[in-house]
Amino acid sequence: MTDLLEPVPALDVGAGHRLVPGVRRRDELSPEQLGEQLLRSASDPRALVAAVRVPELTTLHEELPQPVWDSIRHRVVTELLRDVDADVTLAWQDPELMLVHVPGDRARSAEDLTRRLEEASRGLAAAGLPSGDGQLYLSPHTGVASNASSRPGFSALDQALDAALQAQGHMDLVPRMTGAGSRGPAHRARRTPLLLRGPGLVVCSYLLALGVPFVVYELLYLGGLDVTRVAYLIAVGAGLLTAWLAFSEVVRALPHHDPPPPPVGTPVPAASAIIAAYLPNEADTIEETVQRFLGLDHPGDLQVILAYNTPRPLPVETRLREVARRDPRLLLLAVDGSTSKAQNVNAALAHVTGDVVGVFDADHHPRPGAFERAWRWVGNDYDVVQGHCVVRNGEESRLAAMVAVEFESMYAVSHPGRARWHGFGIFGGSNGYWRASALRAMRFRRDMLTEDIDASMRGLALGLRIASDPYLVSTELAPTSFSALWRQRLRWAQGWHQVGRVRMRPALRSARLTVRQKVGVLVLLGWTQVVPWISLQPLALAAVALLNTHHSRQWFAPLVVLTFLMTLSESLLQGAVAWLLAEPSIKRRPLWWLQYLLFNIVFYAEYKNAGVRTAHLREVVGEEQWVVTPRTAAAVAALDGRSAPAGAVS
């Protein structure tokens, strides 16, 4: 368990000012006194102002006696400022808004202050504060500004308040900063030429990966320097390394590993399911999904939270409210202002009552006993366990059938094999089960295209343990058209690239990771981003060899055969093991497997590589729009003998 998730110790805090063990005194002023202090320090560029919003405090102020509420507020101050080792003054502007001033003579950098406030906020959100009937979970949202970064006409306080509102909108506990030094991947609104948008980016990716290397190799050869043999050996070596990595995953996926036994003497705890949805796209399927969750037989209490956003009222909301009226286990949470799954899940955390929290997309149907099986991991010191996502609409189209087989290769082979080899798993966005305290601390980032992989890498660097369980099954809907599949995989690829750019270095520097885990991080976030650019080099080199009549080709044929056999053997072995370990409903479709094998060798592998290269260029030119992946659900008796209505999207 990470230190962020350790319980908050009970502290005695006096009135008037806050005493923190081993740290300097914090003086509490009235808002008017603090305002005068801010005016006096306006000319000091090093002075910092932080605005911290804790929205839960407003509700508590209305419900609790004043002495109790004062005590809670004092504890919040203590926990948030315990690691800010400078003389600071603070004031409460209203029940939920705390203003903090760090004078220039003692101020650290704005980046250091935000880091310390973020760590304290995550600890407070994870462990909570003891209350009469359990724990009280709070969500501090922070904005930080300095006098040096203030814009004309706006004070540092104005900008800190604005940044705090932005942080509250994201709900991810990441402090927002104004001016230079703001963290996180920037969303750039650039006007890009038509050639660098859509299909033009695909063409450019092939020009860069194939055309430019060919010209370089040819010019060097004509100039008397033949680098083709060395370059081809490097490309073949890269292919061999990739194949070996895949073989390693396959070998480690073969042993059957059951989850640890349930903790002795500990009953199965309450569980919460968070279903994130964008209702205009999921209106046709969300009712069935909700009923599936409410039909789960969980030994402990089960809470189902449908956290959704919608631009307009929909008839399905009325029907869902009727379901919630009949079954109090269902909580409908319309997240105002949300534009992402990340915000929907983050908003739901304020209402979670379970100790184990499952996160699901709106088309997912978990199997009975899912939360019990997940508890066997979480109850034995794992923070997250990722389950096996099985496609249930493979009969809708040949593409959906091939995606169904691909998912077996991913979730039955690659994910568990990689988790055993690298020493860590990854959370895949849906059918993942979290320790509630870990999810409260980590949250999801709206500004990351793959918020699931981002949370995995952030958590890994902090010491979270993530398992992969191929027998923890939930069914979902696959895209049924190539355009939908392309948009989905393009977003995945660009999201992985973002995570690698932002998270790889902190993970490699983390003292919590072993050497084996750091090698795994390099493979996942580094090597997989390089291979798609190397994969086309044999074609460029072969073109040079065939174009020049005096070029030596004796080495060419055997290496071509070696590369083909290597790729074929990797695909055959992974396919055979995936079939052996596959979900029975997919395993009994031999034609699907044969189609996927031929499809993957001839076309699909390069299709995915092209997506990765295009995603890299999208990131360079600032194209970051997320298009929701449409999925239709025809009436299929795929896995459990029950049909699904049409029109699902996620």
XYZ file of C-alpha atoms in Angstrom:
650
model
C 0.000 0.000 0.000
C 1.211 3.480 -0.773
C 1.820 6.012 1.989
C -0.948 8.130 0.475
C -3.442 5.552 1.652
C -2.334 5.262 5.275
C -4.881 6.354 7.908
C -4.810 9.971 9.006
C -3.631 10.154 12.635
C -5.812 11.793 15.266
C -4.440 15.229 16.165
C -5.317 17.777 18.850
C -5.779 21.183 17.254
C -6.373 24.307 19.298
C -8.461 27.340 18.390
C -7.063 30.547 16.923
C -4.118 28.939 15.174
C -3.274 25.475 13.952
C -0.440 23.458 15.485
C 1.139 20.729 13.357
C 3.794 18.474 14.972
C 7.275 19.381 13.814
C 6.039 22.197 11.564
C 5.701 25.955 11.998
C 2.586 27.703 13.287
C -0.281 28.524 10.905
C -2.153 31.726 11.827
C -5.820 32.010 10.933
C -7.080 35.473 10.020
C -10.394 36.905 9.047
C -10.947 37.276 5.286
C -10.566 41.066 5.658
C -7.222 40.723 7.479
C -5.930 38.267 4.900
C -7.043 40.594 2.106
C -4.989 43.417 3.646
C -1.996 41.085 3.873
C -2.361 40.116 0.219
C -2.449 43.778 -0.784
C 0.729 44.484 1.181
C 2.542 41.591 -0.536
C 1.264 42.355 -4.053
C 4.625 43.816 -5.053
C 6.518 40.672 -4.006
C 6.726 38.352 -7.052
C 7.686 35.365 -4.882
C 4.569 35.413 -2.718
C 2.078 32.600 -3.371
C -1.676 32.321 -2.902
C -3.618 29.058 -2.784
C -7.390 28.706 -2.885
C -8.689 25.349 -1.628
C -12.316 24.350 -2.169
C -13.715 21.468 -0.093
C -17.341 21.285 -1.275
C -18.390 18.678 1.287
C -17.827 21.206 4.087
C -20.831 23.292 3.033
C -23.163 20.345 3.548
C -21.514 19.483 6.863
C -21.849 23.092 8.004
C -25.590 22.884 7.442
C -26.004 19.490 9.134
C -23.587 19.473 12.093
C -23.406 21.487 15.313
C -20.937 24.359 15.104
C -18.317 22.861 17.492
C -18.235 19.596 15.537
C -17.969 21.403 12.232
C -15.187 23.625 13.594
C -13.282 20.538 14.683
C -13.573 18.997 11.229
C -12.444 22.206 9.574
C -9.448 22.406 11.903
C -8.492 18.852 10.948
C -8.726 19.742 7.269
C -6.294 22.616 7.792
C -3.929 20.365 9.711
C -3.867 17.655 7.060
C -3.596 19.938 4.050
C -0.808 22.114 5.432
C 1.150 19.558 7.438
C 3.976 19.351 4.836
C 4.077 23.021 3.870
C 7.121 23.947 5.933
C 6.787 27.719 5.853
C 4.999 30.361 7.892
C 1.598 30.698 6.262
C -1.590 32.533 7.068
C -5.049 31.413 6.117
C -8.657 32.517 6.135
C -11.976 30.825 5.454
C -13.839 32.857 2.856
C -16.958 30.712 3.265
C -17.648 27.235 4.711
C -15.944 25.428 1.833
C -13.288 27.901 0.627
C -9.921 28.249 2.368
C -7.402 30.886 1.254
C -3.712 30.400 2.034
C -0.941 32.978 1.742
C 2.755 32.028 1.673
C 4.964 35.142 2.031
C 7.774 35.694 -0.412
C 10.532 35.459 2.179
C 9.505 31.876 3.019
C 7.771 30.800 -0.193
C 8.833 27.712 -2.042
C 8.252 27.469 -5.777
C 4.665 27.247 -6.972
C 5.421 23.759 -8.360
C 6.640 22.567 -4.970
C 3.614 24.006 -3.182
C 1.194 22.350 -5.615
C 2.999 19.016 -5.233
C 2.731 19.143 -1.454
C -0.913 20.207 -1.546
C -1.708 17.446 -4.041
C -0.100 14.768 -1.854
C -1.994 16.024 1.193
C -5.271 16.212 -0.754
C -4.936 12.632 -1.981
C -4.142 11.411 1.509
C -7.174 13.213 2.924
C -9.418 11.891 0.134
C -8.176 8.318 0.588
C -8.169 7.943 4.362
C -10.792 10.519 5.240
C -11.394 11.769 8.756
C -12.918 9.732 11.574
C -16.530 10.633 12.238
C -19.143 9.298 14.621
C -20.454 6.649 12.234
C -17.352 5.867 10.152
C -15.056 7.862 7.907
C -15.743 11.255 6.382
C -14.311 11.519 2.852
C -13.444 14.954 1.466
C -12.286 16.200 -1.946
C -10.029 19.279 -1.775
C -9.717 21.162 -5.084
C -6.835 23.615 -5.213
C -5.717 26.556 -7.316
C -2.301 28.182 -6.903
C -1.008 31.501 -8.228
C 1.923 33.788 -7.618
C 2.169 37.541 -7.878
C 4.677 37.028 -10.683
C 2.141 35.103 -12.780
C -0.812 37.452 -12.299
C -2.219 39.025 -15.435
C -2.870 42.783 -15.708
C -6.089 43.618 -13.936
C -6.163 40.316 -12.038
C -4.583 39.731 -8.653
C -2.928 36.469 -7.627
C -5.988 35.816 -5.460
C -8.326 36.222 -8.449
C -6.292 33.753 -10.460
C -6.009 31.266 -7.592
C -9.802 31.320 -7.188
C -10.265 30.774 -10.923
C -7.770 27.904 -10.909
C -9.561 26.297 -7.942
C -12.845 26.372 -9.883
C -11.088 24.676 -12.788
C -9.729 22.016 -10.439
C -13.200 21.461 -8.998
C -14.548 20.959 -12.509
C -11.994 18.218 -13.202
C -12.538 16.592 -9.778
C -9.182 14.796 -10.024
C -7.448 16.412 -6.981
C -4.738 17.893 -9.217
C -4.019 21.506 -8.169
C -4.265 23.923 -11.093
C -1.653 26.629 -11.475
C -1.691 29.915 -13.344
C 1.211 31.174 -15.392
C 4.327 29.210 -16.229
C 4.818 25.842 -14.702
C 1.290 24.485 -15.125
C 1.423 20.744 -15.171
C -0.251 18.126 -17.241
C -0.569 17.627 -20.997
C -1.777 20.786 -22.633
C -4.822 20.749 -24.863
C -3.748 22.820 -27.813
C -6.291 24.560 -29.997
C -4.265 24.979 -33.175
C -5.452 25.500 -36.695
C -3.686 22.743 -38.624
C -3.482 22.435 -42.417
C -5.909 20.019 -44.058
C -3.006 17.737 -44.989
C -2.286 17.263 -41.279
C -5.826 16.257 -40.345
C -7.721 12.985 -40.755
C -6.565 10.907 -43.764
C -3.800 13.397 -44.454
C -2.078 12.350 -41.221
C -2.186 8.700 -42.286
C -0.488 9.593 -45.577
C 2.111 11.666 -43.732
C 2.803 8.783 -41.337
C 3.635 6.494 -44.276
C 5.779 9.161 -45.892
C 7.769 9.510 -42.668
C 7.973 5.787 -41.874
C 8.571 4.491 -45.402
C 9.181 7.224 -47.953
C 11.771 9.294 -46.085
C 13.899 6.270 -44.999
C 13.846 4.936 -48.581
C 15.150 8.259 -49.927
C 17.870 8.370 -47.235
C 18.982 4.760 -47.892
C 18.983 5.327 -51.672
C 20.954 8.575 -51.520
C 23.528 7.024 -49.193
C 23.861 4.005 -51.508
C 24.320 6.191 -54.587
C 26.896 8.195 -52.648
C 28.933 5.049 -52.025
C 27.750 4.240 -48.487
C 25.632 1.070 -48.301
C 23.873 0.950 -44.921
C 21.072 -1.352 -46.021
C 22.525 -4.543 -44.559
C 23.174 -3.002 -41.142
C 19.776 -1.304 -41.161
C 18.059 -4.555 -42.110
C 19.827 -6.431 -39.323
C 18.642 -3.776 -36.876
C 15.072 -4.097 -38.172
C 15.201 -7.899 -37.941
C 16.687 -7.640 -34.453
C 13.839 -5.355 -33.426
C 11.379 -7.892 -34.808
C 13.072 -10.725 -32.942
C 12.999 -8.737 -29.703
C 9.300 -7.977 -30.181
C 8.605 -11.645 -30.872
C 10.577 -12.689 -27.790
C 8.593 -10.266 -25.651
C 5.369 -11.743 -27.018
C 6.637 -15.301 -26.417
C 7.493 -14.343 -22.832
C 3.941 -13.131 -22.242
C 2.517 -16.334 -23.731
C 4.684 -18.611 -21.573
C 3.764 -16.772 -18.385
C 0.061 -16.778 -19.236
C -0.118 -20.574 -19.359
C -0.071 -21.465 -15.634
C -3.529 -21.200 -14.090
C -3.361 -18.850 -11.109
C -6.383 -18.592 -8.846
C -6.824 -15.465 -6.715
C -5.632 -15.664 -3.111
C -8.064 -17.258 -0.649
C -10.508 -14.882 1.062
C -9.094 -13.185 4.168
C -9.725 -15.395 7.182
C -12.403 -14.104 9.505
C -13.303 -11.173 7.248
C -16.757 -11.196 5.643
C -17.219 -10.085 2.059
C -17.555 -6.289 2.348
C -19.999 -3.907 0.761
C -19.307 -3.182 -2.897
C -20.083 -0.312 -5.253
C -20.358 -0.415 -9.039
C -19.761 2.836 -10.941
C -21.235 2.801 -14.439
C -20.050 5.771 -16.485
C -22.283 6.782 -19.390
C -22.915 9.490 -21.953
C -26.652 8.957 -22.214
C -27.441 10.148 -25.719
C -25.205 7.352 -26.994
C -26.182 4.694 -24.448
C -29.880 5.393 -23.992
C -30.882 2.179 -25.801
C -28.771 -0.146 -23.674
C -28.337 1.490 -20.286
C -31.565 0.122 -18.795
C -30.543 -3.459 -19.488
C -27.071 -2.778 -18.083
C -28.538 -1.337 -14.869
C -30.869 -4.329 -14.468
C -27.945 -6.727 -14.925
C -26.067 -5.049 -12.091
C -29.095 -4.964 -9.822
C -29.540 -8.676 -10.515
C -26.099 -9.584 -9.177
C -26.245 -11.693 -6.015
C -23.587 -10.154 -3.773
C -23.237 -11.429 -0.168
C -22.597 -7.921 1.139
C -24.415 -4.705 0.353
C -24.246 -3.732 -3.327
C -24.548 -0.146 -4.480
C -24.975 0.714 -8.184
C -24.109 4.274 -9.229
C -24.994 5.390 -12.745
C -22.824 8.491 -13.219
C -23.804 10.117 -16.488
C -23.771 13.321 -18.449
C -26.245 14.400 -21.102
C -26.697 17.644 -23.036
C -30.489 17.419 -22.872
C -33.211 15.625 -20.874
C -34.031 12.163 -22.232
C -37.049 9.872 -21.720
C -34.773 7.132 -20.416
C -33.991 9.280 -17.366
C -37.630 9.119 -16.290
C -37.643 5.337 -16.579
C -34.369 5.074 -14.666
C -35.734 7.269 -11.875
C -38.629 4.844 -11.545
C -36.152 1.952 -11.226
C -34.244 3.894 -8.537
C -37.490 4.570 -6.686
C -38.232 0.830 -6.557
C -34.663 -0.243 -5.759
C -32.713 2.046 -3.375
C -29.459 0.307 -4.317
C -29.449 2.350 -7.546
C -28.149 5.916 -7.359
C -28.643 8.123 -10.421
C -25.983 10.816 -10.601
C -26.278 13.413 -13.351
C -22.869 15.131 -13.450
C -23.452 18.720 -14.496
C -20.681 20.202 -16.600
C -19.025 16.853 -17.269
C -17.519 16.182 -20.675
C -15.722 12.914 -19.912
C -15.859 9.511 -18.308
C -13.128 10.642 -15.903
C -15.303 13.418 -14.470
C -18.295 11.089 -14.135
C -16.299 8.518 -12.155
C -14.634 11.185 -10.008
C -18.011 12.694 -9.158
C -19.377 9.276 -8.161
C -16.621 8.790 -5.574
C -18.294 11.274 -3.235
C -21.243 8.854 -2.999
C -19.433 5.494 -2.854
C -20.284 3.359 0.184
C -18.521 0.101 -0.715
C -14.997 -0.992 0.190
C -14.541 -2.537 -3.265
C -15.424 -0.329 -6.241
C -15.920 -1.704 -9.737
C -15.623 0.714 -12.675
C -17.557 -0.144 -15.831
C -18.484 1.246 -19.216
C -22.188 1.422 -20.005
C -22.212 -1.704 -22.201
C -20.625 -4.036 -19.629
C -22.403 -6.992 -18.006
C -20.292 -8.599 -15.239
C -20.738 -12.273 -14.456
C -22.321 -13.374 -11.158
C -19.797 -13.547 -8.330
C -17.557 -10.873 -9.866
C -17.302 -8.709 -6.753
C -16.687 -11.737 -4.521
C -13.804 -12.870 -6.721
C -12.415 -9.322 -6.873
C -12.526 -9.153 -3.057
C -10.148 -12.113 -2.871
C -7.518 -9.894 -4.516
C -8.375 -6.606 -2.803
C -8.687 -8.309 0.584
C -5.127 -9.620 0.180
C -3.358 -6.277 -0.212
C -3.965 -5.671 -3.906
C -5.268 -2.226 -4.778
C -6.719 -3.025 -8.211
C -7.621 -6.166 -10.136
C -8.368 -6.013 -13.860
C -10.787 -8.583 -15.202
C -11.344 -10.247 -18.581
C -13.489 -8.344 -21.101
C -15.326 -10.700 -23.462
C -17.095 -9.568 -26.638
C -20.727 -10.697 -26.774
C -21.772 -9.354 -30.198
C -19.335 -11.257 -32.406
C -22.160 -12.495 -34.621
C -23.043 -8.982 -35.762
C -20.196 -8.702 -38.275
C -16.955 -10.361 -39.288
C -15.084 -7.443 -37.793
C -16.802 -7.864 -34.423
C -15.964 -11.583 -34.545
C -12.295 -10.814 -35.126
C -12.274 -8.254 -32.324
C -13.771 -10.953 -30.094
C -10.800 -13.221 -30.865
C -8.365 -10.324 -30.450
C -9.787 -9.614 -26.977
C -9.085 -13.225 -25.987
C -5.463 -12.739 -27.037
C -5.363 -9.546 -24.986
C -7.230 -10.480 -21.810
C -6.558 -14.234 -21.598
C -2.893 -14.112 -22.673
C -1.194 -10.705 -22.940
C -2.545 -9.007 -19.807
C -2.041 -11.860 -17.308
C 1.237 -12.951 -18.934
C 2.560 -9.406 -18.897
C 1.448 -8.882 -15.291
C 3.429 -11.944 -14.174
C 6.465 -11.025 -16.248
C 6.588 -7.275 -15.484
C 5.465 -7.630 -11.891
C 2.432 -5.380 -12.330
C -0.867 -5.299 -14.195
C -2.763 -2.398 -15.687
C -6.296 -1.126 -15.232
C -8.012 -1.259 -18.627
C -10.830 1.230 -18.092
C -13.701 -1.178 -17.461
C -14.288 -4.363 -15.462
C -11.606 -3.204 -13.050
C -12.108 -3.435 -9.278
C -10.430 -0.983 -6.911
C -9.879 -0.684 -3.211
C -12.097 2.303 -2.453
C -9.346 4.254 -0.700
C -6.975 3.755 -3.656
C -9.514 5.019 -6.173
C -10.393 8.010 -3.988
C -6.722 8.932 -3.877
C -5.858 8.344 -7.550
C -8.932 9.679 -9.401
C -8.939 9.932 -13.205
C -7.512 12.748 -15.302
C -9.887 14.319 -17.801
C -6.970 15.725 -19.789
C -5.604 12.258 -20.624
C -7.157 10.389 -23.554
C -6.609 7.052 -21.799
C -7.346 7.985 -18.211
C -7.209 4.295 -17.232
C -3.592 3.767 -18.322
C -2.631 7.112 -16.810
C -4.115 6.096 -13.444
C -2.309 2.747 -13.675
C 1.088 4.352 -14.237
C 0.583 7.023 -11.586
C -0.522 4.392 -9.111
C 2.359 2.083 -9.989
C 4.898 4.838 -9.282
C 3.253 5.327 -5.865
C 3.362 1.649 -4.969
C -0.135 0.440 -5.881
C -0.436 -3.299 -6.572
C -2.435 -4.159 -9.711
C -3.395 -7.742 -10.564
C -4.837 -9.296 -13.721
C -7.461 -12.039 -13.430
C -8.551 -13.673 -16.734
C -11.446 -15.464 -14.985
C -13.062 -12.283 -13.710
C -15.379 -11.937 -16.708
C -17.568 -9.123 -17.979
C -19.081 -8.985 -21.467
C -19.099 -5.943 -23.724
C -19.881 -4.804 -27.273
C -17.243 -4.583 -30.002
C -17.194 -2.007 -32.826
C -18.824 -3.393 -35.955
C -17.300 -1.075 -38.585
C -13.732 -0.247 -39.547
C -14.331 3.483 -39.100
C -15.493 2.959 -35.505
C -12.614 0.593 -34.810
C -10.117 3.066 -36.290
C -11.349 5.907 -34.068
C -11.225 3.686 -31.006
C -7.697 2.389 -31.652
C -6.443 5.834 -32.631
C -7.596 7.195 -29.276
C -6.011 4.256 -27.460
C -2.711 4.733 -29.296
C -2.601 8.487 -28.727
C -3.499 7.986 -25.078
C -0.687 5.471 -24.592
C 1.708 7.948 -26.223
C 0.549 10.711 -23.863
C 1.021 8.482 -20.839
C 4.499 7.481 -21.990
C 5.483 11.089 -22.505
C 4.212 12.241 -19.108
C 4.537 9.189 -16.819
C 7.491 7.081 -17.989
C 10.228 9.193 -16.431
C 8.572 9.473 -12.965
C 7.951 5.715 -12.980
C 11.566 4.934 -13.869
C 12.745 7.251 -11.083
C 10.375 5.800 -8.503
C 12.146 4.110 -5.602
C 9.095 1.857 -5.160
C 9.602 -0.003 -8.459
C 11.900 -2.981 -8.832
C 14.304 -3.340 -11.760
C 11.944 -5.877 -13.360
C 9.029 -3.446 -13.081
C 11.074 -0.623 -14.595
C 11.964 -2.858 -17.532
C 8.240 -3.524 -17.905
C 7.550 0.226 -17.929
C 10.176 0.700 -20.654
C 8.580 -2.029 -22.748
C 5.003 -0.779 -22.306
C 5.583 2.949 -22.637
C 8.756 3.042 -24.727
C 9.419 0.048 -26.945
C 5.814 -0.361 -28.094
C 5.895 3.244 -29.359
C 9.079 2.677 -31.395
C 8.268 -0.653 -33.068
C 5.574 0.651 -35.477
C 8.140 3.004 -37.024
C 10.735 0.233 -37.371
C 8.295 -2.321 -38.782
C 8.240 -0.758 -42.277
C 12.013 -0.496 -42.667
C 12.392 -3.916 -44.369
C 10.128 -2.668 -47.186
C 12.224 0.478 -47.682
C 15.431 -1.569 -47.656
C 14.013 -4.154 -50.049
C 13.039 -1.358 -52.454
C 16.633 -0.085 -52.445
C 17.977 -3.585 -53.106
C 15.570 -4.214 -55.997
C 16.041 -0.784 -57.540
C 19.830 -1.043 -57.866
C 21.029 -3.844 -60.162
C 24.520 -3.974 -58.620
C 23.215 -4.216 -55.067
C 24.213 -7.391 -53.228
C 21.046 -9.361 -52.428
C 22.544 -12.556 -51.067
C 21.574 -11.656 -47.503
C 18.119 -10.424 -48.444
C 16.212 -13.666 -49.096
C 17.176 -15.543 -45.909
C 16.350 -12.534 -43.739
C 12.987 -12.119 -45.454
C 12.226 -15.789 -44.759
C 13.426 -15.422 -41.152
C 11.228 -12.369 -40.566
C 8.184 -14.093 -42.062
C 8.692 -17.290 -40.044
C 9.256 -15.276 -36.882
C 6.026 -13.301 -37.363
C 4.072 -16.412 -38.330
C 5.310 -18.475 -35.374
C 4.522 -15.654 -32.943
C 0.981 -15.320 -34.304
C 0.429 -19.094 -34.299
C 1.714 -19.581 -30.758
C -0.220 -16.654 -29.319
C -3.349 -17.754 -31.179
C -3.004 -21.350 -29.956
C -2.553 -20.333 -26.324
C -5.352 -17.772 -26.578
C -7.673 -20.504 -27.926
C -6.603 -22.817 -25.107
C -7.375 -20.197 -22.432
C -10.300 -18.500 -24.178
C -13.790 -17.961 -22.884
C -15.851 -21.022 -23.992
C -18.342 -18.942 -25.982
C -15.485 -17.634 -28.164
C -13.435 -20.832 -28.110
C -16.152 -22.838 -29.846
C -16.021 -20.605 -32.938
C -13.132 -22.123 -34.984
C -13.958 -20.095 -38.095
C -13.521 -16.859 -36.133
C -10.050 -17.951 -35.054
C -8.965 -18.922 -38.566
C -10.256 -15.648 -39.990
C -8.456 -13.657 -37.312
C -5.150 -15.473 -37.906
C -5.199 -14.720 -41.653
C -6.561 -11.217 -41.083
C -3.866 -10.395 -38.520
C -0.929 -11.617 -40.630
C -2.069 -10.038 -43.882
C -3.592 -6.761 -42.704
C -4.505 -6.148 -39.071
C -1.023 -5.941 -37.526
C -0.068 -3.154 -39.927
C -3.499 -1.530 -39.450
C -2.737 -1.145 -35.738
C 0.835 0.008 -36.407
C -0.499 2.671 -38.776
C -2.819 3.807 -35.991
C 0.098 4.223 -33.587
C 2.125 6.252 -36.091
C -0.874 8.424 -36.944
C -1.570 8.943 -33.240
C 1.971 10.214 -32.739
C 1.459 12.792 -35.478
C -1.925 13.782 -34.034
C -0.178 14.505 -30.758
C 2.496 16.579 -32.529
C -0.016 18.758 -34.391
C -2.318 19.067 -31.390
C -5.286 17.000 -32.618
C -6.786 15.642 -29.379
C -10.514 15.394 -30.024
C -12.080 12.240 -28.583
C -14.787 10.720 -30.772
C -17.001 8.277 -28.872
C -16.827 4.748 -30.262
C -20.234 3.574 -31.534
C -21.293 -0.002 -30.873
C -24.542 -1.585 -31.963
C -26.033 -4.450 -30.012
C -28.251 -6.623 -32.148
C -30.336 -9.307 -30.523
C -27.703 -11.928 -29.807
C -27.704 -14.904 -27.537
C -23.972 -14.649 -27.251
C -22.874 -15.673 -23.817
C -25.741 -16.042 -21.470
C -28.754 -16.836 -23.629
C -30.237 -13.344 -23.290
C -30.622 -10.720 -25.981
C -29.418 -7.129 -25.996
C -31.222 -4.177 -27.593
C -29.698 -2.266 -30.469
C -27.860 1.020 -30.449
C -25.217 0.765 -27.725
C -22.392 3.209 -27.819
C -19.422 3.736 -25.521
